[in-house]
Structures are given as structure tokens and as C-alpha cells.
């Protein structure tokens, strides 16, 4: 096999963040006394959250601001007198307890750990991501976790990938690959850093971006056969 360092995005690649996100949001709103259906509120939260994460990745807002502001905007848009800081704290605590694995995550991590080193690259909150990895049962296969919080730069900034690869036991660009679901963060970051990439694309979306993955898979179980075919 050509590669021996495998850098995985965490959310929506190995862990089903969307499922965890909704479960945590529902738990928080119930705990704060919100007695109405949360689906519409959650959709608004997701829109604000996505907008703020894009701003964070562009370097225009901080992560501390993002964590509270997404709740503030959601509550303000609905006239809710709920403390956004309290909601943010409860939500982040809940995320580590509502971990859902993407199908094939354990199998691919176990298989790749036998042939090389598996690392996590994430823009998520460091201590929450560490707890989520521990709760997922994937920790035995993961050598290190690189977070934008510890680095000071976020994907797709090349300085983040420099930081991440410095955590590996050994590193060579030609034998390193990034696996992730985000074209604009994972795949574009790999392109800029000059390493191979695998786009995890379970919904088989068209790629109309500037990012160019080395190959794409719709299932995590397809990664090993694809990697064996790389020369």
C-alpha cells in the first residue's frame, strides 16, 4: 500500500455529527424548559451554525464567539429569553454523550491502524472532541488528534496540516492521505498542502468546487480497496 499515514476528519466522516447534533440540541432545549417541537428551531440553529463555522474557517470570528453566538442568534430570531451561554455549555457537554458512529468507522480505523498510523484532524472544540473519541470506542486505533484550537489555524489553512503532520511518528507527503467529507476544508486543504485525499461522499454529491480529491468513496468500507489500488 502506498500510504502509511491516514488523517481522518472526525465529524460526518467517522462520527455521525448530524445525528449527535440533533440529539444534543433536543436534550438541551428540553432541559432549559422549551416545551414545543424543536425541528424548526433546530433547522434555524443549523443555518446560523454553518454560517459561523464558515466565518471561523475564514478567520473572521473566534471559536469562543461561535459557540455562544449560534445560540444567541437562534433565540433572538424566535424571541426566546434563554441564556445562550448556558445553552452552549449544556450542548457541548451533551455532545460527548451522544456519539453515533458512521457505518464502517470502526472497521476502517482498525484495518488502517494495522498498516500505518491513524490521526484525527478536526476544527472542533478540543476537549469535546477528545471525549467524543473516547466515547466512540475508536481511541485504540487513533495515534493522535490535531485540533485547530491547539494549532491556532483551521482547515484548510496549510499551517494546520503542518501542525497535524508534525504530530505523526513519521511523515512524508507522498505516503500521507486525508479522508474527509468537506471539499472546502479537508480536500482543498490537502490540495494546498500537496498530499493525497479521499473525499467521503455518502450522498454522491457533484463536485463543482475547486477542490480535487485523489479519489472518492460513498462508503467507509470502500476506502481500503481504493487505497490498495493507489500506486
XYZ file of N, CA, C and O in Angstrom, residues 34-184:
604
model
N -37.889 24.342 27.238
C -38.577 24.603 25.972
C -39.490 23.418 25.670
O -39.025 22.319 25.382
N -40.800 23.639 25.715
C -41.744 22.526 25.612
C -42.351 22.312 24.246
O -43.192 21.422 24.070
N -41.949 23.085 23.251
C -42.521 22.962 21.913
C -41.661 22.045 21.039
O -40.519 21.742 21.388
N -42.184 21.603 19.874
C -41.360 20.828 18.934
C -40.119 21.621 18.531
O -40.191 22.842 18.327
N -38.982 20.940 18.411
C -37.718 21.657 18.186
C -37.236 21.604 16.742
O -36.222 22.225 16.417
N -37.927 20.885 15.857
C -37.409 20.692 14.499
C -37.140 22.011 13.782
O -36.069 22.209 13.197
N -38.108 22.933 13.798
C -37.914 24.212 13.122
C -36.812 25.027 13.756
O -36.000 25.658 13.054
N -36.764 25.023 15.063
C -35.724 25.750 15.795
C -34.347 25.168 15.470
O -33.383 25.912 15.276
N -34.284 23.864 15.399
C -33.012 23.199 15.098
C -32.527 23.546 13.693
O -31.331 23.755 13.478
N -33.429 23.628 12.745
C -33.043 23.999 11.383
C -32.467 25.415 11.338
O -31.476 25.668 10.635
N -33.052 26.307 12.101
C -32.511 27.670 12.169
C -31.129 27.668 12.825
O -30.210 28.357 12.368
N -31.003 26.908 13.901
C -29.716 26.791 14.576
C -28.646 26.282 13.603
O -27.530 26.809 13.552
N -28.984 25.260 12.821
C -28.022 24.704 11.869
C -27.564 25.741 10.856
O -26.384 25.799 10.497
N -28.512 26.569 10.385
C -28.159 27.604 9.409
C -27.199 28.621 10.013
O -26.187 28.990 9.391
N -27.493 29.075 11.219
C -26.599 30.019 11.897
C -25.245 29.365 12.190
O -24.193 29.997 12.048
N -25.279 28.108 12.609
C -24.061 27.387 12.939
C -23.149 27.255 11.724
O -21.936 27.497 11.800
N -23.732 26.886 10.589
C -22.953 26.742 9.364
C -22.326 28.065 8.954
O -21.141 28.138 8.592
N -23.111 29.124 9.026
C -22.617 30.461 8.680
C -21.444 30.866 9.565
O -20.418 31.388 9.088
N -21.544 30.576 10.848
C -20.492 30.960 11.787
C -19.240 30.097 11.630
O -18.116 30.591 11.786
N -19.427 28.806 11.332
C -18.250 27.961 11.108
C -17.492 28.399 9.867
O -16.261 28.377 9.818
N -18.220 28.816 8.839
C -17.555 29.330 7.638
C -16.741 30.584 7.992
O -15.614 30.769 7.518
N -17.316 31.431 8.834
C -16.614 32.637 9.262
C -15.379 32.281 10.087
O -14.313 32.900 9.944
N -15.505 31.271 10.945
C -14.355 30.835 11.746
C -13.237 30.318 10.848
O -12.058 30.646 11.032
N -13.594 29.488 9.859
C -12.588 28.921 8.966
C -11.936 30.001 8.105
O -10.797 29.842 7.659
N -12.653 31.103 7.890
C -12.086 32.237 7.152
C -11.283 33.156 8.063
O -10.634 34.099 7.592
N -11.324 32.886 9.376
C -10.551 33.668 10.328
C -11.185 34.978 10.756
O -10.509 35.837 11.311
N -12.510 35.108 10.550
C -13.164 36.381 10.879
C -13.877 36.371 12.224
O -14.279 37.442 12.707
N -14.072 35.193 12.818
C -14.613 35.114 14.175
C -13.820 34.069 14.951
O -13.167 33.198 14.363
N -13.874 34.139 16.269
C -13.196 33.156 17.102
C -14.136 31.999 17.429
O -15.360 32.115 17.321
N -13.553 30.904 17.857
C -14.373 29.752 18.223
C -15.186 30.033 19.488
O -16.329 29.590 19.614
N -14.623 30.780 20.425
C -15.368 31.123 21.638
C -16.603 31.939 21.291
O -17.684 31.731 21.867
N -16.483 32.859 20.361
C -17.619 33.648 19.913
C -18.650 32.750 19.239
O -19.847 32.844 19.527
N -18.198 31.896 18.353
C -19.081 30.995 17.607
C -19.936 30.138 18.530
O -21.148 29.978 18.305
N -19.322 29.576 19.562
C -20.015 28.609 20.420
C -21.266 29.192 21.070
O -22.268 28.487 21.231
N -21.227 30.460 21.417
C -22.375 31.102 22.058
C -23.261 31.809 21.038
O -24.484 31.779 21.136
N -22.638 32.427 20.041
C -23.377 33.258 19.092
C -24.414 32.461 18.295
O -25.485 32.985 17.970
N -24.121 31.201 17.964
C -25.093 30.403 17.201
C -26.384 30.223 17.984
O -27.473 30.210 17.401
N -26.295 30.104 19.302
C -27.498 30.012 20.135
C -28.150 31.383 20.306
O -29.376 31.494 20.280
N -27.339 32.420 20.457
C -27.886 33.764 20.624
C -28.743 34.139 19.413
O -29.867 34.637 19.554
N -28.232 33.895 18.228
C -28.968 34.251 17.012
C -30.252 33.430 16.883
O -31.289 33.953 16.454
N -30.166 32.159 17.223
C -31.354 31.304 17.153
C -32.427 31.786 18.109
O -33.606 31.899 17.744
N -32.036 32.074 19.337
C -33.007 32.513 20.343
C -33.562 33.891 20.003
O -34.765 34.136 20.136
N -32.704 34.809 19.544
C -33.166 36.146 19.187
C -34.161 36.100 18.033
O -35.149 36.843 18.016
N -33.910 35.209 17.059
C -34.790 35.107 15.893
C -36.172 34.591 16.261
O -37.133 34.796 15.515
N -36.270 33.943 17.429
C -37.540 33.371 17.852
C -38.102 34.018 19.108
O -39.080 33.522 19.677
N -37.485 35.115 19.545
C -37.970 35.825 20.716
C -37.908 35.019 21.993
O -38.752 35.187 22.885
N -36.920 34.143 22.105
C -36.791 33.279 23.281
C -35.854 33.904 24.304
O -34.720 34.282 23.969
N -36.302 34.002 25.522
C -35.475 34.561 26.598
C -34.759 33.418 27.315
O -35.070 33.058 28.449
N -33.796 32.847 26.627
C -32.988 31.753 27.153
C -31.531 32.183 27.067
O -31.103 32.767 26.063
N -30.772 31.922 28.110
C -29.367 32.316 28.168
C -28.559 31.512 27.143
O -28.413 30.300 27.279
N -28.011 32.154 26.092
C -27.268 31.406 25.078
C -25.977 30.784 25.609
O -25.555 29.727 25.137
N -25.360 31.415 26.606
C -24.136 30.846 27.176
C -24.436 29.556 27.920
O -23.683 28.575 27.827
N -25.562 29.528 28.650
C -25.956 28.303 29.351
C -26.296 27.213 28.357
O -25.942 26.037 28.551
N -26.993 27.568 27.284
C -27.337 26.591 26.258
C -26.084 26.021 25.606
O -25.978 24.813 25.367
N -25.119 26.885 25.322
C -23.872 26.446 24.702
C -23.126 25.464 25.597
O -22.641 24.424 25.141
N -23.036 25.791 26.877
C -22.337 24.914 27.819
C -23.005 23.539 27.886
O -22.327 22.502 27.802
N -24.318 23.519 28.014
C -25.032 22.247 28.103
C -24.895 21.447 26.807
O -24.750 20.220 26.833
N -24.943 22.144 25.701
C -24.849 21.481 24.400
C -23.490 20.798 24.221
O -23.407 19.631 23.806
N -22.418 21.500 24.523
C -21.086 20.929 24.362
C -20.871 19.744 25.288
O -20.228 18.755 24.915
N -21.420 19.827 26.493
C -21.317 18.691 27.412
C -22.100 17.495 26.879
O -21.661 16.350 26.982
N -23.251 17.754 26.299
C -24.099 16.679 25.791
C -23.498 15.983 24.578
O -23.702 14.776 24.377
N -22.765 16.722 23.758
C -22.213 16.144 22.530
C -21.353 14.919 22.792
O -21.370 13.967 22.008
N -20.602 14.948 23.872
C -19.716 13.820 24.171
C -20.477 12.585 24.631
O -19.919 11.491 24.701
N -21.762 12.765 24.945
C -22.573 11.651 25.432
C -23.531 11.114 24.362
O -24.269 10.159 24.604
N -23.542 11.726 23.197
C -24.477 11.328 22.140
C -23.721 10.955 20.867
O -24.032 11.423 19.775
N -22.697 10.125 21.021
C -21.837 9.755 19.898
C -22.506 8.669 19.057
O -22.977 7.657 19.571
N -22.537 8.896 17.748
C -23.077 7.920 16.790
C -22.007 7.679 15.738
O -21.533 8.617 15.092
N -21.619 6.412 15.547
C -20.599 6.084 14.561
C -21.188 6.022 13.159
O -22.300 5.528 12.964
N -20.429 6.507 12.179
C -20.775 6.275 10.787
C -20.499 4.808 10.480
O -19.514 4.233 10.965
N -21.355 4.182 9.700
C -21.181 2.768 9.369
C -19.806 2.522 8.734
O -19.412 3.207 7.789
N -19.088 1.560 9.294
C -17.770 1.204 8.780
C -16.622 1.902 9.465
O -15.455 1.598 9.182
N -16.902 2.847 10.375
C -15.840 3.634 11.003
C -14.878 2.760 11.804
O -13.648 2.895 11.670
N -15.407 1.869 12.600
C -14.533 1.015 13.410
C -13.704 0.088 12.522
O -12.504 -0.106 12.739
N -14.339 -0.476 11.511
C -13.639 -1.416 10.635
C -12.484 -0.750 9.894
O -11.381 -1.298 9.807
N -12.727 0.445 9.351
C -11.666 1.085 8.574
C -10.539 1.581 9.471
O -9.357 1.464 9.112
N -10.849 2.086 10.647
C -9.796 2.532 11.565
C -8.942 1.365 12.029
O -7.701 1.466 12.088
N -9.584 0.261 12.342
C -8.848 -0.929 12.785
C -7.936 -1.442 11.671
O -6.759 -1.769 11.904
N -8.457 -1.505 10.459
C -7.673 -2.015 9.334
C -6.484 -1.111 9.014
O -5.365 -1.591 8.787
N -6.701 0.195 9.014
C -5.625 1.120 8.674
C -4.579 1.216 9.777
O -3.396 1.422 9.502
N -5.008 1.055 11.026
C -4.055 1.086 12.150
C -3.098 -0.099 12.086
O -1.994 -0.031 12.640
N -3.493 -1.147 11.414
C -2.621 -2.322 11.278
C -1.524 -2.116 10.235
O -0.501 -2.809 10.267
N -1.729 -1.170 9.321
C -0.739 -0.963 8.256
C -0.014 0.376 8.370
O 0.947 0.629 7.648
N -0.461 1.233 9.255
C 0.172 2.538 9.403
C -0.352 3.277 10.622
O -0.756 2.657 11.608
N -0.355 4.594 10.560
C -0.763 5.436 11.684
C -2.013 6.219 11.313
O -2.099 6.799 10.233
N -2.976 6.234 12.237
C -4.233 6.951 12.038
C -4.262 8.171 12.952
O -4.065 8.056 14.164
N -4.481 9.329 12.362
C -4.616 10.550 13.133
C -5.935 11.229 12.826
O -6.536 10.990 11.773
N -6.393 12.071 13.747
C -7.624 12.836 13.566
C -7.266 14.298 13.333
O -6.417 14.857 14.038
N -7.902 14.922 12.336
C -7.729 16.347 12.080
C -9.111 17.002 12.166
O -10.016 16.647 11.435
N -9.281 17.939 13.075
C -10.610 18.486 13.309
C -10.569 19.962 13.677
O -9.649 20.411 14.372
N -11.577 20.681 13.201
C -11.758 22.073 13.602
C -12.641 22.188 14.839
O -12.949 23.287 15.280
N -13.088 21.053 15.382
C -13.976 21.063 16.529
C -13.287 21.472 17.823
O -12.062 21.644 17.881
N -14.090 21.596 18.879
C -13.591 22.012 20.192
C -12.757 20.874 20.797
O -13.224 19.741 20.904
N -11.525 21.173 21.183
C -10.539 20.150 21.525
C -11.018 19.180 22.608
O -11.012 17.958 22.410
N -11.418 19.682 23.790
C -11.736 18.770 24.875
C -13.015 17.977 24.592
O -13.156 16.838 25.039
N -13.924 18.559 23.814
C -15.136 17.842 23.438
C -14.797 16.736 22.450
O -15.295 15.606 22.564
N -13.945 17.023 21.489
C -13.573 16.006 20.506
C -12.834 14.847 21.173
O -13.051 13.688 20.817
N -11.973 15.145 22.130
C -11.271 14.075 22.855
C -12.263 13.170 23.580
O -12.125 11.936 23.568
N -13.267 13.762 24.201
C -14.269 12.968 24.920
C -15.131 12.164 23.965
O -15.514 11.023 24.252
N -15.431 12.737 22.806
C -16.247 12.028 21.827
C -15.496 10.830 21.245
O -16.074 9.774 21.011
N -14.203 11.012 21.003
C -13.387 9.897 20.516
C -13.343 8.783 21.553
O -13.489 7.603 21.231
N -13.169 9.153 22.819
C -13.152 8.156 23.893
C -14.484 7.420 23.970
O -14.521 6.185 24.122
N -15.576 8.153 23.847
C -16.905 7.531 23.913
C -17.196 6.654 22.701
O -17.989 5.721 22.777
N -16.555 6.953 21.579
C -16.829 6.228 20.331
C -16.249 4.827 20.309
O -16.681 3.982 19.517
N -15.229 4.579 21.133
C -14.557 3.291 21.094
C -13.476 3.208 20.025
O -12.893 2.143 19.812
N -13.179 4.326 19.356
C -12.164 4.328 18.302
C -10.767 4.665 18.826
O -9.795 4.608 18.082
N -10.681 5.023 20.085
C -9.423 5.507 20.639
C -8.258 4.544 20.501
O -7.110 4.981 20.355
N -8.516 3.241 20.517
C -7.439 2.253 20.419
C -6.733 2.298 19.067
O -5.604 1.818 18.944
N -7.390 2.842 18.070
C -6.830 2.839 16.714
C -6.228 4.190 16.324
O -5.603 4.299 15.271
N -6.425 5.206 17.153
C -6.031 6.565 16.806
C -4.768 6.963 17.553
O -4.707 6.872 18.777
N -3.772 7.407 16.811
C -2.476 7.746 17.393
C -2.450 9.154 17.972
O -1.824 9.400 19.005
N -3.116 10.096 17.309
C -3.093 11.483 17.769
C -4.304 12.229 17.227
O -4.937 11.804 16.256
N -4.606 13.343 17.878
C -5.692 14.219 17.438
C -5.150 15.632 17.305
O -4.643 16.205 18.271
N -5.256 16.189 16.115
C -4.836 17.567 15.859
C -6.081 18.434 15.752
O -6.968 18.159 14.943
N -6.148 19.472 16.566
C -7.306 20.374 16.547
C -6.873 21.775 16.163
O -5.750 22.210 16.462
N -7.777 22.492 15.520
C -7.490 23.881 15.159
C -7.310 24.735 16.410
O -6.563 25.709 16.413
N -7.989 24.332 17.484
C -7.895 25.068 18.739
C -6.469 25.045 19.274
O -5.941 26.072 19.733
N -5.828 23.885 19.206
C -4.447 23.767 19.682
C -3.464 24.403 18.707
O -2.440 24.961 19.112
N -3.789 24.329 17.428
C -2.883 24.836 16.396
C -2.921 26.354 16.285
O -1.885 27.006 16.117
N -4.138 26.912 16.349
C -4.295 28.346 16.122
C -4.721 28.675 14.710
O -5.027 29.835 14.394
N -4.746 27.659 13.846
C -5.217 27.811 12.475
C -6.174 26.670 12.166
O -6.048 25.571 12.718
N -7.130 26.927 11.272
C -8.151 25.935 10.962
C -7.995 25.408 9.536
O -7.430 26.081 8.666
N -8.494 24.192 9.309
C -8.585 23.695 7.933
C -9.406 24.693 7.115
O -10.400 25.205 7.630
N -9.003 25.025 5.903
C -7.983 24.388 5.056
C -6.602 25.050 5.082
O -5.800 24.827 4.181
N -6.304 25.852 6.071
C -5.016 26.538 6.157
C -3.883 25.511 6.197
O -3.897 24.580 7.003
N -2.901 25.677 5.355
C -1.785 24.728 5.288
C -1.013 24.646 6.598
O -0.403 23.606 6.904
N -1.047 25.723 7.382
C -0.357 25.693 8.671
C -0.993 24.695 9.622
O -0.310 24.122 10.485
N -2.297 24.454 9.467
C -2.934 23.428 10.284
C -2.408 22.044 9.911
O -2.135 21.216 10.784
N -2.250 21.783 8.621
C -1.779 20.461 8.195
C -0.313 20.254 8.535
O 0.111 19.131 8.815
N 0.452 21.333 8.533
C 1.838 21.254 9.000
C 1.861 20.867 10.479
O 2.640 19.993 10.898
N 0.998 21.492 11.248
C 0.872 21.184 12.678
C 0.479 19.723 12.879
O 1.055 19.011 13.713
N -0.509 19.249 12.117
C -1.007 17.887 12.278
C 0.049 16.853 11.925
O 0.264 15.874 12.666
N 0.735 17.039 10.827
C 1.711 16.038 10.392
C 2.939 16.025 11.289
O 3.630 14.997 11.381
N 3.207 17.122 11.979
C 4.309 17.131 12.943
C 4.016 16.254 14.154
O 4.934 15.905 14.914
N 2.752 15.884 14.345
C 2.379 15.019 15.460
C 2.559 13.542 15.131
O 2.520 12.691 16.019
N 2.757 13.229 13.868
C 2.885 11.836 13.440
C 4.264 11.278 13.781
O 5.242 12.019 13.925
N 4.320 9.955 13.890
C 5.606 9.303 14.170
C 6.585 9.542 13.028
O 7.761 9.845 13.248
N 6.120 9.360 11.814
C 6.901 9.656 10.620
C 5.975 10.329 9.618
O 4.760 10.088 9.633
N 6.546 11.144 8.770
C 5.722 11.847 7.793
C 6.470 12.064 6.491
O 7.609 12.514 6.484
N 5.810 11.693 5.409
C 6.270 12.023 4.063
C 5.027 12.351 3.250
O 4.017 11.646 3.347
N 5.067 13.409 2.477
C 3.875 13.828 1.744
C 3.364 12.738 0.807
O 2.142 12.548 0.669
N 4.278 12.023 0.175
C 3.859 11.029 -0.810
C 3.161 9.818 -0.201
O 2.482 9.063 -0.906
N 3.289 9.620 1.115
C 2.658 8.459 1.749
C 1.577 8.858 2.762
O 1.196 8.076 3.619
N 1.087 10.091 2.639
C 0.061 10.608 3.547
C -1.217 10.893 2.771
O -1.176 11.369 1.639
N -2.352 10.598 3.384
C -3.642 10.874 2.756
C -4.630 11.391 3.787
O -4.624 10.965 4.942
N -5.451 12.344 3.373
C -6.525 12.886 4.193
C -7.838 12.280 3.729
O -8.106 12.197 2.526
N -8.673 11.872 4.683
C -10.006 11.352 4.384
C -11.012 12.248 5.082
O -10.981 12.400 6.311
N -11.915 12.871 4.317
C -12.890 13.766 4.926
C -14.077 14.022 4.029
O -14.039 13.767 2.822
N -15.134 14.572 4.629
C -16.376 14.819 3.891
C -16.471 16.227 3.329
O -17.347 16.500 2.504
N -15.598 17.122 3.765
C -15.704 18.530 3.376
C -14.725 18.852 2.238
O -13.506 18.833 2.428
N -15.268 19.193 1.080
C -14.425 19.610 -0.032
C -13.667 20.888 0.297
O -12.475 21.023 -0.005
N -14.356 21.836 0.937
C -13.768 23.149 1.170
C -12.793 23.189 2.330
O -12.036 24.153 2.467
